[in-house]
Coordinates of C-alpha atoms in Angstrom, one line a residue:
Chain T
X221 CA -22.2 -18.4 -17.3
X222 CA -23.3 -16.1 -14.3
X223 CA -24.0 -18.3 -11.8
X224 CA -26.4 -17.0 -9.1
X225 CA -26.7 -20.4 -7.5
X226 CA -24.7 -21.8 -4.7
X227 CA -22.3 -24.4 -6.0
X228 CA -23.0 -27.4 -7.9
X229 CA -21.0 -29.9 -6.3
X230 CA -17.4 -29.4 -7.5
X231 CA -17.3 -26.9 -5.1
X232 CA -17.4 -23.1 -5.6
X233 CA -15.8 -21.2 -8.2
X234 CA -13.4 -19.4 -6.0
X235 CA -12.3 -22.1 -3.8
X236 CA -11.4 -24.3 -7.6
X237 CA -9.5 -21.6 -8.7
X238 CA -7.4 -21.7 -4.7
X239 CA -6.9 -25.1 -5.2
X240 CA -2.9 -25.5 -4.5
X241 CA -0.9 -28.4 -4.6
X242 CA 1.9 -28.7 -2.1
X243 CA 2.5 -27.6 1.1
X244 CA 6.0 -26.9 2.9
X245 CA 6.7 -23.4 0.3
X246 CA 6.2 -25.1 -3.0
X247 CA 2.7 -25.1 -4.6
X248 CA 1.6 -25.7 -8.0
X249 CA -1.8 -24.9 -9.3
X250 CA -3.5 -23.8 -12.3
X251 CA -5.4 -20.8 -13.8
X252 CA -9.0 -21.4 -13.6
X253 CA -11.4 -20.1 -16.7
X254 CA -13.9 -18.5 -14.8
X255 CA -11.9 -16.1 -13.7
X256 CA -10.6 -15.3 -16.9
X257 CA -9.7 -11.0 -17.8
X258 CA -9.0 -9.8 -21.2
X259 CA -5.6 -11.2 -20.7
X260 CA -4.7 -13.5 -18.4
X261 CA -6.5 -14.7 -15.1
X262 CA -8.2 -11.4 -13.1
X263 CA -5.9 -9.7 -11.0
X264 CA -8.1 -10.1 -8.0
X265 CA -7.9 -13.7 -8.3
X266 CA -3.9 -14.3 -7.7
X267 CA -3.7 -11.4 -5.5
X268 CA -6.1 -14.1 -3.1
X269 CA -3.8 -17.2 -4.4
X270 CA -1.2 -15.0 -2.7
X271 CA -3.3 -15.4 0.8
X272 CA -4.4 -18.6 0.2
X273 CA -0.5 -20.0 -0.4
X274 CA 0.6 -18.7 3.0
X275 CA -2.7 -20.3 4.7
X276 CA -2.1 -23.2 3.2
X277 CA 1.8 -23.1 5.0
X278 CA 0.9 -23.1 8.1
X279 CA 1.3 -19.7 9.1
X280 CA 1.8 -17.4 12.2
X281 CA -2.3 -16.2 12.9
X282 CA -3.1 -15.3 9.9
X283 CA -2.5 -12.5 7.0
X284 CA -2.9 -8.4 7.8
X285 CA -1.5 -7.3 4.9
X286 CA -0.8 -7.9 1.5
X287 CA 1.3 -6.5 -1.2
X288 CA 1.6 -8.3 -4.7
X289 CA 3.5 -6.9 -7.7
X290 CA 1.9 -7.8 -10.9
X291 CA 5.5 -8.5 -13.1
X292 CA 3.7 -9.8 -16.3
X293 CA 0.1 -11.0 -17.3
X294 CA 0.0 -14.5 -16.4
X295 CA -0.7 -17.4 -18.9
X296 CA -3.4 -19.6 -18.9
X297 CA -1.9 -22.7 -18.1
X298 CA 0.2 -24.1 -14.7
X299 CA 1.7 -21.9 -12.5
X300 CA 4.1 -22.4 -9.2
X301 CA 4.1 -20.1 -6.4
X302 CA 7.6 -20.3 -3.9
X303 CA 6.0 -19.1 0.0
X304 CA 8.9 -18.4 2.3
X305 CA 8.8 -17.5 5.5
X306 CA 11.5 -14.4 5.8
X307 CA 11.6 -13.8 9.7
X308 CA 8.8 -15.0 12.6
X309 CA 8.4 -13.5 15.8
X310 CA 6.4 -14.1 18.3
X311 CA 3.2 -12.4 16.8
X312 CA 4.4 -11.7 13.6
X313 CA 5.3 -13.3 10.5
X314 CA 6.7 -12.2 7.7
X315 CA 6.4 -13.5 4.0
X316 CA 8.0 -13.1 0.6
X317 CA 6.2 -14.9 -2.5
X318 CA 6.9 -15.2 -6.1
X319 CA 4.5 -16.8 -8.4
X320 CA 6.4 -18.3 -12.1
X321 CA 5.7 -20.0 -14.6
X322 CA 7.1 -21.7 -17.9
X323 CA 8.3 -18.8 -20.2
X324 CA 10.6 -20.2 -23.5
X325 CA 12.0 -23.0 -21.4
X326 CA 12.5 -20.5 -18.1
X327 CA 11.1 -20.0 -14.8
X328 CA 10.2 -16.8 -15.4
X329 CA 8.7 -14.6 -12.3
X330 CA 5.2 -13.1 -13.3
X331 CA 4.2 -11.8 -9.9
X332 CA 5.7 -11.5 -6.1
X333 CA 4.2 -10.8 -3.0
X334 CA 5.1 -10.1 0.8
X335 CA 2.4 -11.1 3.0
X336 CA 2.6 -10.3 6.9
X337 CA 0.5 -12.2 9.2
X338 CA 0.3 -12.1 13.2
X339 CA -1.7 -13.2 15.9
X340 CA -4.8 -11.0 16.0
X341 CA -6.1 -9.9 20.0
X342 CA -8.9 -8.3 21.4
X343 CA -7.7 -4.9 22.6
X344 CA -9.0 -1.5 22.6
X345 CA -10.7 -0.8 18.9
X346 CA -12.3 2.1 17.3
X347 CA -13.3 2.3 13.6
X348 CA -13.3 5.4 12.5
X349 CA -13.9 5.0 8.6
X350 CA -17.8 5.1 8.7
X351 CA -19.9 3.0 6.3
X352 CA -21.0 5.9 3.7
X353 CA -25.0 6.9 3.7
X354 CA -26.2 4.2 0.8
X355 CA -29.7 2.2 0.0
X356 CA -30.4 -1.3 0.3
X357 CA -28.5 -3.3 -2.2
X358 CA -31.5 -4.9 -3.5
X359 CA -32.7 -1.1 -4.8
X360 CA -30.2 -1.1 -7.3
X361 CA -30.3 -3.7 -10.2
X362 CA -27.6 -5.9 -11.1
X363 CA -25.0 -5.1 -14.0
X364 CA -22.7 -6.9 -15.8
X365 CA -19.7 -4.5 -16.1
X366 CA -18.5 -6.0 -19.2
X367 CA -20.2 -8.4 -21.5
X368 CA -16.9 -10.0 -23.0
X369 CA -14.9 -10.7 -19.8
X370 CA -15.3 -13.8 -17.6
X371 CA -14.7 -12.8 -14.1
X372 CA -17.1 -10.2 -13.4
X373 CA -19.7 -12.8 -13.5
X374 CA -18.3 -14.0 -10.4
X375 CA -19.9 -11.2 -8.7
X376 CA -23.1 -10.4 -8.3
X377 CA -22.6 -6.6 -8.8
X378 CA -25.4 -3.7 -8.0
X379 CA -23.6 0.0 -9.3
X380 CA -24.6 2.8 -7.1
X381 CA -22.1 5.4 -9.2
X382 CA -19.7 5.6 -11.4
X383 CA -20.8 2.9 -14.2
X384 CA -18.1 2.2 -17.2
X385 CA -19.1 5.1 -19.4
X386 CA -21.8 3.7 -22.1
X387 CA -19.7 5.8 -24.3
X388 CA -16.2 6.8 -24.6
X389 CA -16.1 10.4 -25.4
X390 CA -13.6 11.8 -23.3
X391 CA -15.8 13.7 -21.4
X392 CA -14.0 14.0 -18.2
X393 CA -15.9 13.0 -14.7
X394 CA -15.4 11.9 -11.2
X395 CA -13.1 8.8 -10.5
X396 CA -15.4 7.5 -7.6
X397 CA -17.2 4.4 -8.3
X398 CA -19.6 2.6 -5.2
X399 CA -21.1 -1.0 -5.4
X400 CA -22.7 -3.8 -3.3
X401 CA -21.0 -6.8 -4.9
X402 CA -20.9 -10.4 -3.4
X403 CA -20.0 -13.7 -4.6
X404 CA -22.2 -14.8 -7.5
X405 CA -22.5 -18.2 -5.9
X406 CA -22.9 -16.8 -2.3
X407 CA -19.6 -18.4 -1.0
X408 CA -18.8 -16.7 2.8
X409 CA -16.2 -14.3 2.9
X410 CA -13.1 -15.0 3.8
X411 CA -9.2 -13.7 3.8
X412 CA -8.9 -15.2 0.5
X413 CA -12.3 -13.8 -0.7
X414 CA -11.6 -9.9 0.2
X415 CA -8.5 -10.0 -1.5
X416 CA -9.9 -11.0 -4.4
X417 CA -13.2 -8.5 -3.9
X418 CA -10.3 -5.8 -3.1
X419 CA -9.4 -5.5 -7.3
X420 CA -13.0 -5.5 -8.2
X421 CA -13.1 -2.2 -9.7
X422 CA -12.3 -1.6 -13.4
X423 CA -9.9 0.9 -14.1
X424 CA -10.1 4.4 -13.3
X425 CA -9.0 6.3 -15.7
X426 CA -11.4 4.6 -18.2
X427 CA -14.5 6.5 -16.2
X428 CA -12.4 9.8 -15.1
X429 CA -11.2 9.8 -19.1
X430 CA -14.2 8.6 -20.4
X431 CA -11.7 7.0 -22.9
X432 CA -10.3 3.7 -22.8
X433 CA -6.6 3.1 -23.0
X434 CA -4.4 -0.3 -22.3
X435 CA -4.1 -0.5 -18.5
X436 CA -2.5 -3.1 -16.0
X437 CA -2.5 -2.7 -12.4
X438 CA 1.5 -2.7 -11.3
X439 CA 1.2 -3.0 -7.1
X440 CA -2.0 -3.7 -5.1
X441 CA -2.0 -3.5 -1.3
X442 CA -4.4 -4.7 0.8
X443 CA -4.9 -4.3 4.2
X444 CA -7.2 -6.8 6.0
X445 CA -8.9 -5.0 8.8
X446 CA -11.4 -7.9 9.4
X447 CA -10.2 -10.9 10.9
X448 CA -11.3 -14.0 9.7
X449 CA -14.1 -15.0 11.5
X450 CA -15.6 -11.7 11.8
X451 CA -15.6 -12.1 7.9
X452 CA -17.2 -15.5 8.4
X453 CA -19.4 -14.1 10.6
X454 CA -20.6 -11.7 7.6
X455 CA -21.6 -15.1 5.8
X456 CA -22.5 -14.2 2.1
X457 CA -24.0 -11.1 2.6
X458 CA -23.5 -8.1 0.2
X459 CA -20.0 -5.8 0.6
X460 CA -20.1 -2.6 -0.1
X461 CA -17.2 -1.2 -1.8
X462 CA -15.8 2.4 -3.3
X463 CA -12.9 3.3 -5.3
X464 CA -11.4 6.5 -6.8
X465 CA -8.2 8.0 -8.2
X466 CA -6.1 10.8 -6.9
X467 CA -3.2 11.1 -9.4
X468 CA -2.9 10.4 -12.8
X469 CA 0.8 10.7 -14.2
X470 CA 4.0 10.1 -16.1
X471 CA 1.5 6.7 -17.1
X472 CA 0.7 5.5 -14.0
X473 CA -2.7 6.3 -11.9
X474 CA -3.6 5.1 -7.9
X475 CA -6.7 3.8 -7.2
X476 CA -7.8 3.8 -3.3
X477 CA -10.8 1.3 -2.3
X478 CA -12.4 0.1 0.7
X479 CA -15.1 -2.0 1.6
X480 CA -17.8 -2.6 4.7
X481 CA -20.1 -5.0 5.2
X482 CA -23.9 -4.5 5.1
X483 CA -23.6 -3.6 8.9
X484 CA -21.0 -0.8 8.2
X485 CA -18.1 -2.8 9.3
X486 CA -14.7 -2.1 7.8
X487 CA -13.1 -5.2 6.2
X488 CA -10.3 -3.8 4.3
X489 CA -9.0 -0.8 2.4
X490 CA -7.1 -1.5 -0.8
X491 CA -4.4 0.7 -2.6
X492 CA -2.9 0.1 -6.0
X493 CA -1.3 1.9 -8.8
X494 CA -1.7 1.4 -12.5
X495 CA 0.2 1.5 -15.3
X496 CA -1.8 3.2 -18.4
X497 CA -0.8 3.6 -21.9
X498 CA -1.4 6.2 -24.8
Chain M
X28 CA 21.8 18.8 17.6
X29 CA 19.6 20.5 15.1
X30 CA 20.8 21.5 11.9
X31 CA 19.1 24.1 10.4
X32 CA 22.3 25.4 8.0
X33 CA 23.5 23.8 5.0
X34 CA 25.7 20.6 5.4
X35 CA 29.0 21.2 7.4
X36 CA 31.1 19.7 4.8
X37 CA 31.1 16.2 5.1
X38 CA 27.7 16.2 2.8
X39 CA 24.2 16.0 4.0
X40 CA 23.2 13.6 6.9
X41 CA 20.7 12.4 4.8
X42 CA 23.0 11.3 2.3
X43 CA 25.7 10.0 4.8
X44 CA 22.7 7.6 6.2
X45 CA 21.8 7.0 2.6
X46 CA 25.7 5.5 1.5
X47 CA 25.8 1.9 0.6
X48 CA 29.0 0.3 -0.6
X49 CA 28.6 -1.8 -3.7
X50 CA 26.8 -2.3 -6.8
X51 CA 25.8 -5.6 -8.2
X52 CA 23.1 -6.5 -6.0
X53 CA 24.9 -6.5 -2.5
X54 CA 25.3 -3.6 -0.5
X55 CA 26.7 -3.2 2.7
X56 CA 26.6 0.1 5.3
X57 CA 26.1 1.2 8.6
X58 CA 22.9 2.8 10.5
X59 CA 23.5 6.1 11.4
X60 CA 23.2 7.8 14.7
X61 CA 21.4 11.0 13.5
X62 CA 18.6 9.1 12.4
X63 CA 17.9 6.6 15.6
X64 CA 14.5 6.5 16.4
X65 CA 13.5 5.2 20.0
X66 CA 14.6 1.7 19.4
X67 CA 17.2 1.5 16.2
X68 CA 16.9 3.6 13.6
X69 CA 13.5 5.7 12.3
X70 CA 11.3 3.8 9.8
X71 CA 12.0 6.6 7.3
X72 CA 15.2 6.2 6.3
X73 CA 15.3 2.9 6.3
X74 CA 12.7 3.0 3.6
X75 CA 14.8 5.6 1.7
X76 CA 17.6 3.1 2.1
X77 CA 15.6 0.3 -0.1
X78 CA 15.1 3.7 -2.7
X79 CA 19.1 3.9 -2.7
X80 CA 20.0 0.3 -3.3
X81 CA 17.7 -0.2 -6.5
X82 CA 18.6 3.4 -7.8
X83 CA 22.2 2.5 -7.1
X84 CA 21.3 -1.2 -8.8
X85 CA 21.3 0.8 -12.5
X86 CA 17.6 0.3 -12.5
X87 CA 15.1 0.8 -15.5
X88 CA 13.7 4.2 -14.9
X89 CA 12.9 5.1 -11.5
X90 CA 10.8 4.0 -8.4
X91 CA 6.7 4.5 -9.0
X92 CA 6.1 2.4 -6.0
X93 CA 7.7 0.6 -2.7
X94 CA 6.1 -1.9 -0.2
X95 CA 8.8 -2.3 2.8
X96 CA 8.0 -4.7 5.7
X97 CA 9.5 -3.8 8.7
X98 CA 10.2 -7.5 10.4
X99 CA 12.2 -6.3 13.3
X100 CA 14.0 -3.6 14.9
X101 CA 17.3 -2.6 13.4
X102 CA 20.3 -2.8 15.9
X103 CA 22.7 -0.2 15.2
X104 CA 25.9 -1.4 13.1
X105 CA 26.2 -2.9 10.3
X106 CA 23.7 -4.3 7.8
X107 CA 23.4 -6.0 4.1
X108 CA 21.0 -5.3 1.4
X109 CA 20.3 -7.5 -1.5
X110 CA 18.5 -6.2 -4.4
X111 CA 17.9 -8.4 -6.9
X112 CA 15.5 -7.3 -10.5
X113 CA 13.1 -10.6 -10.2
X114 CA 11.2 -9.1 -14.0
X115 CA 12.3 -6.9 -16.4
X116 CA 9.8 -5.9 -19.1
X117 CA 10.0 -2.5 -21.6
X118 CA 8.9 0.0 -19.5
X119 CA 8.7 -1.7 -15.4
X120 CA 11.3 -3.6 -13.4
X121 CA 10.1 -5.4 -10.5
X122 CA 12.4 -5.3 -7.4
X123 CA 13.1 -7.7 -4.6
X124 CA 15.6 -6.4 -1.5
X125 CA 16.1 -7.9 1.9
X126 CA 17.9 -6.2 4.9
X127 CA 19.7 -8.3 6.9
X128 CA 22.5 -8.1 9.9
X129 CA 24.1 -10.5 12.2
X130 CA 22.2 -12.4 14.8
X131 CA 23.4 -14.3 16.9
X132 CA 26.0 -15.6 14.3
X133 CA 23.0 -16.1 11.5
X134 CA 22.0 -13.2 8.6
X135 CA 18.7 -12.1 10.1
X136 CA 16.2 -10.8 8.1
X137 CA 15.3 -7.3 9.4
X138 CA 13.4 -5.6 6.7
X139 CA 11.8 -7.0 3.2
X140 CA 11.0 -4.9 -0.1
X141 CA 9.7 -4.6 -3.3
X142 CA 10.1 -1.8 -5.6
X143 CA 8.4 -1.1 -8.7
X144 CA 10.8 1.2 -11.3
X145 CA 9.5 2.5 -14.7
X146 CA 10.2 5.1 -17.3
X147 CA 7.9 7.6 -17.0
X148 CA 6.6 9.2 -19.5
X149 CA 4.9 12.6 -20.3
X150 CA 1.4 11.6 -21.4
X151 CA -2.2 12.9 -20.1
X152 CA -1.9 13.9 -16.6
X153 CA -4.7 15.2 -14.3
X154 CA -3.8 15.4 -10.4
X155 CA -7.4 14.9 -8.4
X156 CA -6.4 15.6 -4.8
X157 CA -5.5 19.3 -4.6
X158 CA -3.2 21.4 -2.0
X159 CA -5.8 21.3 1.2
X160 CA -6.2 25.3 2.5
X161 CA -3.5 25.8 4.4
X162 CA -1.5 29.1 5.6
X163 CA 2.3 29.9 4.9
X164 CA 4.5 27.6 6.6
X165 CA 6.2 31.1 7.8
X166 CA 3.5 31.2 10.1
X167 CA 3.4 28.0 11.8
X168 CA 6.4 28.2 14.6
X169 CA 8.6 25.4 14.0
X170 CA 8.4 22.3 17.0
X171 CA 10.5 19.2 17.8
X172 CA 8.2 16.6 18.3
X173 CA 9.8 14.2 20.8
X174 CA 13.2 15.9 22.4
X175 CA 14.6 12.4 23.0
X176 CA 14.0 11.5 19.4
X177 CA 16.8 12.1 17.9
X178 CA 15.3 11.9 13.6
X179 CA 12.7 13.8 14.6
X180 CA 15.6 17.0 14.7
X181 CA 16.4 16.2 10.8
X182 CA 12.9 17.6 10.0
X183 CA 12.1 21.3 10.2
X184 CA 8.6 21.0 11.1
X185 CA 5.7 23.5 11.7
X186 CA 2.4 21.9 12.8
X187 CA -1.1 23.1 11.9
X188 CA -3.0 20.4 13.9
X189 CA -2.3 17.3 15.2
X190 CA 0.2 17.7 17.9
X191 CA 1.5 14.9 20.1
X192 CA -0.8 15.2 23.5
X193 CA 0.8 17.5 26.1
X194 CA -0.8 14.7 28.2
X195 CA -1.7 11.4 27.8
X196 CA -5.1 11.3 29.0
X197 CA -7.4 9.0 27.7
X198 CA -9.6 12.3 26.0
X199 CA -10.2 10.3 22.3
X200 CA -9.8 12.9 19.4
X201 CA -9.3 13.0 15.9
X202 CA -6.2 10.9 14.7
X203 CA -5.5 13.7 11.8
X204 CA -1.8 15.5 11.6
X205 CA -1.3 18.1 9.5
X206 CA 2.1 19.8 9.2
X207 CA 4.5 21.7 6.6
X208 CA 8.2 20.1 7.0
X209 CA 11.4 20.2 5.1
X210 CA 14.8 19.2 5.7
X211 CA 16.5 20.7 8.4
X212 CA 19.5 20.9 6.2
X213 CA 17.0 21.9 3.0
X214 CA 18.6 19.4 1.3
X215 CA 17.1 19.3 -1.7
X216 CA 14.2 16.6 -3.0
X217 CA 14.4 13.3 -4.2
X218 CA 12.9 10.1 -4.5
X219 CA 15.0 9.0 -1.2
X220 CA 14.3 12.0 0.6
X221 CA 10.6 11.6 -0.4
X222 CA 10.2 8.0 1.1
X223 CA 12.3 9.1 4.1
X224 CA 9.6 12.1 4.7
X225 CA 6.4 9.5 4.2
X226 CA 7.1 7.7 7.1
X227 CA 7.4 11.1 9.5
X228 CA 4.3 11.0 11.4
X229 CA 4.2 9.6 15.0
X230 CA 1.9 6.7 15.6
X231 CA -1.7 7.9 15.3
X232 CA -3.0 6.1 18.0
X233 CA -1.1 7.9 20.6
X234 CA -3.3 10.8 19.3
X235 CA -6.4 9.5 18.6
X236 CA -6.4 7.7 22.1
X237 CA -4.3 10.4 23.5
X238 CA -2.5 7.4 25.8
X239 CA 1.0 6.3 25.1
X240 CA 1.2 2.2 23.6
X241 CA 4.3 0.5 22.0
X242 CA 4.0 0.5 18.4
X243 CA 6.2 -0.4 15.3
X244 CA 5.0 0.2 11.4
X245 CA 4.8 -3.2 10.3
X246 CA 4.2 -2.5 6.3
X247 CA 4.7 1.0 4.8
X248 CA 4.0 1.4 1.0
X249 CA 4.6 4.5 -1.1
X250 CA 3.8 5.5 -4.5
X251 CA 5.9 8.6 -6.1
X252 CA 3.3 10.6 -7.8
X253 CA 6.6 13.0 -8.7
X254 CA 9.3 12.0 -10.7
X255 CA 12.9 13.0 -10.0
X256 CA 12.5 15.5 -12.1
X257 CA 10.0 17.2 -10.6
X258 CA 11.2 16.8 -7.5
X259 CA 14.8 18.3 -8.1
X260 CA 12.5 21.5 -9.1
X261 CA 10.7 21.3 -5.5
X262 CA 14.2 22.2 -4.2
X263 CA 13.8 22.4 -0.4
X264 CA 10.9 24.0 -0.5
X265 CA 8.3 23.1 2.6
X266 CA 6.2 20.2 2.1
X267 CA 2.8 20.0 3.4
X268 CA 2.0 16.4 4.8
X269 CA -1.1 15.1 6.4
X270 CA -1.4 12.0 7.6
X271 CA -4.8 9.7 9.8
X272 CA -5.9 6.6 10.8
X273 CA -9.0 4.6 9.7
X274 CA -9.0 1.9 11.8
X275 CA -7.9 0.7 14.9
X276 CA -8.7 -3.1 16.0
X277 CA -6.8 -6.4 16.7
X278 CA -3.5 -5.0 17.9
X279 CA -3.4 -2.9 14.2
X280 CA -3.8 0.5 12.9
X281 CA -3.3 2.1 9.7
X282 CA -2.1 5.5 9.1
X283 CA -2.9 7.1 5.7
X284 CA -0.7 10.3 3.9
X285 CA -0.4 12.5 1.6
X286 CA 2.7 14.8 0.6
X287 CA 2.6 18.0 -1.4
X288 CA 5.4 20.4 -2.7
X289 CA 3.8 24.0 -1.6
X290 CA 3.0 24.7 -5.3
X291 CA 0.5 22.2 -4.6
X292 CA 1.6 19.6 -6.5
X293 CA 0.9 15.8 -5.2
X294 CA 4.2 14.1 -4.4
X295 CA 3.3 10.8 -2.9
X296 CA 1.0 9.3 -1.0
X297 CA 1.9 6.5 1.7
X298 CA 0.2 3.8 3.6
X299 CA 0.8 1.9 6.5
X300 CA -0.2 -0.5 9.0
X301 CA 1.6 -0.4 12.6
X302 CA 1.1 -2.7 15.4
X303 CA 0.4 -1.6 18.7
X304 CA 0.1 -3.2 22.3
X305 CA -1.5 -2.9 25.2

C-alpha cells in the first residue's frame, strides 16, 4: 500500500504505530506493519517511539535532543519501553530509556535512549545553516526507494541526488543524497514525526560503494532545532532533507543529515553511525 | 601552571583525572583540580571519564561511539560511576553509565551515558572528509584561551581562526574555530584523550555574537573514526580541530567538530548542543 491519502479513519499510520499504553515510566506497545524494514520495524520509527514515550510522561517542555542506541533488530511483536526521568532542573530534563522485549523467556534490551527536554524561550536567534539552492518539490517525480520494504511508502519521497544505484557495480561515487519527502498521508509534523523523517535515508555506503553489504545503524542523534509548534506551524508541507558520509572504517560508517522546511527553516540535523559488514 | 614537559613523575594529569577505583560496574574517584572549568570541572574530561569506566569494565572491543548528557554541574569531590553492558551481541556492546555524587544526603544524578564498543575490524575503508589546508602548527604561536580557566592550560593550542573576542561587542561573525592542539604534557593518544580533546572548543555563541552569555553543553556525542591502534601511532603529534555552530534559537546552540591527526587522518568527529541564557 502507498497511501497518498489523508487517513481513513483509524487514524494515521504514524500516530497507530505511537500508540503507547501506560503512563507513569512503563509503556507497552506494539510494532506496527507499515513500518516494516527488511528486518524488524524501521529505525526511524522507534527512534520517534523514543520521543513520543517521554511526551506521553509528562515531561519538562519538551525534547531537544535525542540519542537512541540500536542494541538488536527488534521483533515484530510487543515491546515495553522503561522512561525515567534521571535528574530535572528547572529548564531541563533529563531522560534515560530502554525499550525490551521477550527474548527466550528474558527481558532482553533491544534499544536505549537518553532524551533531554527543556523549556524552550524566545531569545536572540540566528540560523546560520542555509536551506541549500533546490527546485520545487513538485519538479521532481516521486520514487519508491525500494520496492520490497514497507516503510518507505510512508513517505512520499521526490530524489533530487544520490538515487540507490540501479546497479551495484562498485563504482565508487559521492555519499550525498537530497530529497523533499513528507508524510505519505500528509499528517503535520511534529517532534515525533522529525525523528522519524531524521533516519530516512538508506545507507550510505550502499550509494558511495555502489555495492550492497549487511548494514544496521548502531547510534542515531538527533537534534530538534524546531520547536514544536513551529513544526506545526509547517503543517504537512514537504521537508527537505540531505545526508552524506564522512568516514568509512574498521566496519562502521557516519552519516550526517539535516532537514529544512519548504521555507528554508532548519528543523533538525541528525548524526548516526553504522555498522557495515563484508 | 602550564605543563609543557613530560609528566613530573607522578604520571600524566590526564591520567591522574582519568583514575577510577573499581571494576565490576562501580567506580568511585575524585574530580581533579587541573581540569576545573569555570564552574566544576571541564566537559572534556568528564566525557573521557565515561571512556575509562567501560574500557576499565573489560568491554567487547572498544568505544565507536558516546552520547554523554551533561545534567548538572559537577561539584568538586567525590563522584560514582555505574557502568552497566545493557546488550551484548558478537561484534557491539551497548553501554549504560550514570555519574552521580552526594546531594544533599541523596545520589544525584550529574551526568548520563551511553557507549557503543565493537571489534573493529580491517575491511574496506575510504575516509571522505580530508585534512582542510592548513599551515604547520610550528607557525601558529601557541595562546591560552581563558587565563582564569584553569583546563584550558592542559592543551597546547595554536589558533588559526576563531579566537575568543578581545571584546565582547555585539559585531556578529562567523562562529568557526580552527586550531592545531595537543597535550601540553604530549601525552600520547587515546580513545580517552580523544573524547577529552572533542569537547575543547569555547561556546560558539560567544563568538558568533561576540557578547558573553552563560552556557553549559547539555549533550555531547562522539564517534572514534580511529581505533586505539591508530591512535597510539598518532603519538602526541598536533591535532588539527575545527569546530562551528549551525543554529542558534530557543535558548540552544549546537557546535559541530572535527579532529584530525596532522597526517590527515580523521579521528573523530563530535556534536553537541549547549544551552545558553540571556
Amino acid at each position: 500500500m502507498n497511501d497518498l491519502t489523508p487517513n481513513d479513519g483509524d487514524g494515521y499510520l504514524l500516530d497507530q504505530a505511537l500508540a503507547l499504553r501506560g503512563e507513569s515510566g512503563l509503556f507497552e506497545g506494539q510494532t506496527h506493519a507499515a513500518w516494516a524494514n527488511m528486518v524488524g520495524p524501521y529505525g526511524g520509527i522507534t527512534a520517534a517511539l523514543m520521543v513520543q514515550a517521554v511526551m506521553q510522561s509528562q515531561c519538562l517542555g519538551e525534547p531537544v535532543s535525542l540519542t537512541i542506541n540500536y542494541a538488536a533488530a527488534l521483533k515484530d511483536g510487543p515491546y515495553r519501553i522503561r522512561a525515567r526521568a534521571a535528574r530535572t532542573n528547572r529548564a531541563t530534563q533529563h531522560w534515560v530509556l530502554e525499550l525490551t522485549q521477550d527474548l527466550d523467556g528474558a527481558d532482553a534490551v533491544m534499544a536505549t535512549a537518553t532524551v533531554v527536554t527543556a523549556a524552550r524561550r524566545e531569545v536572540w536567534r540566528r540560523q546560520d545553516l542555509a536551506l541549500p539552492p533546490v527546485a520545487a518539490p513538485e519538479t521532481f517525480a516521486p520514487v519508491i526507494l525500494f520496492e520490497a520494504v514497507e516503510w518507505v511508502r510512508r513517505y512520499e519521497i521526490r530524489l533530487i541526488e544520490g538515487a540507490v544505484p540501479a546497479v551495484y557495480d562498485d563504482r565508487e561515487r559521492d555519499s550525498q543524497t537530497r530529497m523533499w519527502l513528507r508524510d505519505a498521508q500528509q499528517r503535520g509534523l511534529d517532534l515525533q514525526a522529525i525523528a522519524c523523517m531524521s533516519d530516512a535515508f538508506y545507507p550510505r555506503i550502499w550509494l558511495r560503494r555502489a555495492r550492497w553489504v549487511p548494514t544496521g545503524t548502531v547510534s542515531l542523534s538527533v537534534y530538534f532545532h524546531a520547536s514544536g509548534q513551529e513544526l506545526a506551524e509547517t503543517g504537512a508541507e514537504y521537508v527537505y532533507a540531505q545526508a552524506r558520509a564522512q568516514d568509512f572504517r574498521h566496519g562502521f560508517f557516519d552519516q550526517t543529515a539535516h532537514l529544512w522546511s519548504r521555507q528554508g527553516l532548519l528543523l533538525a540535523s541528525a548524526h548516526q553511525i553504522v555498522y557495515y559488514k563484508e
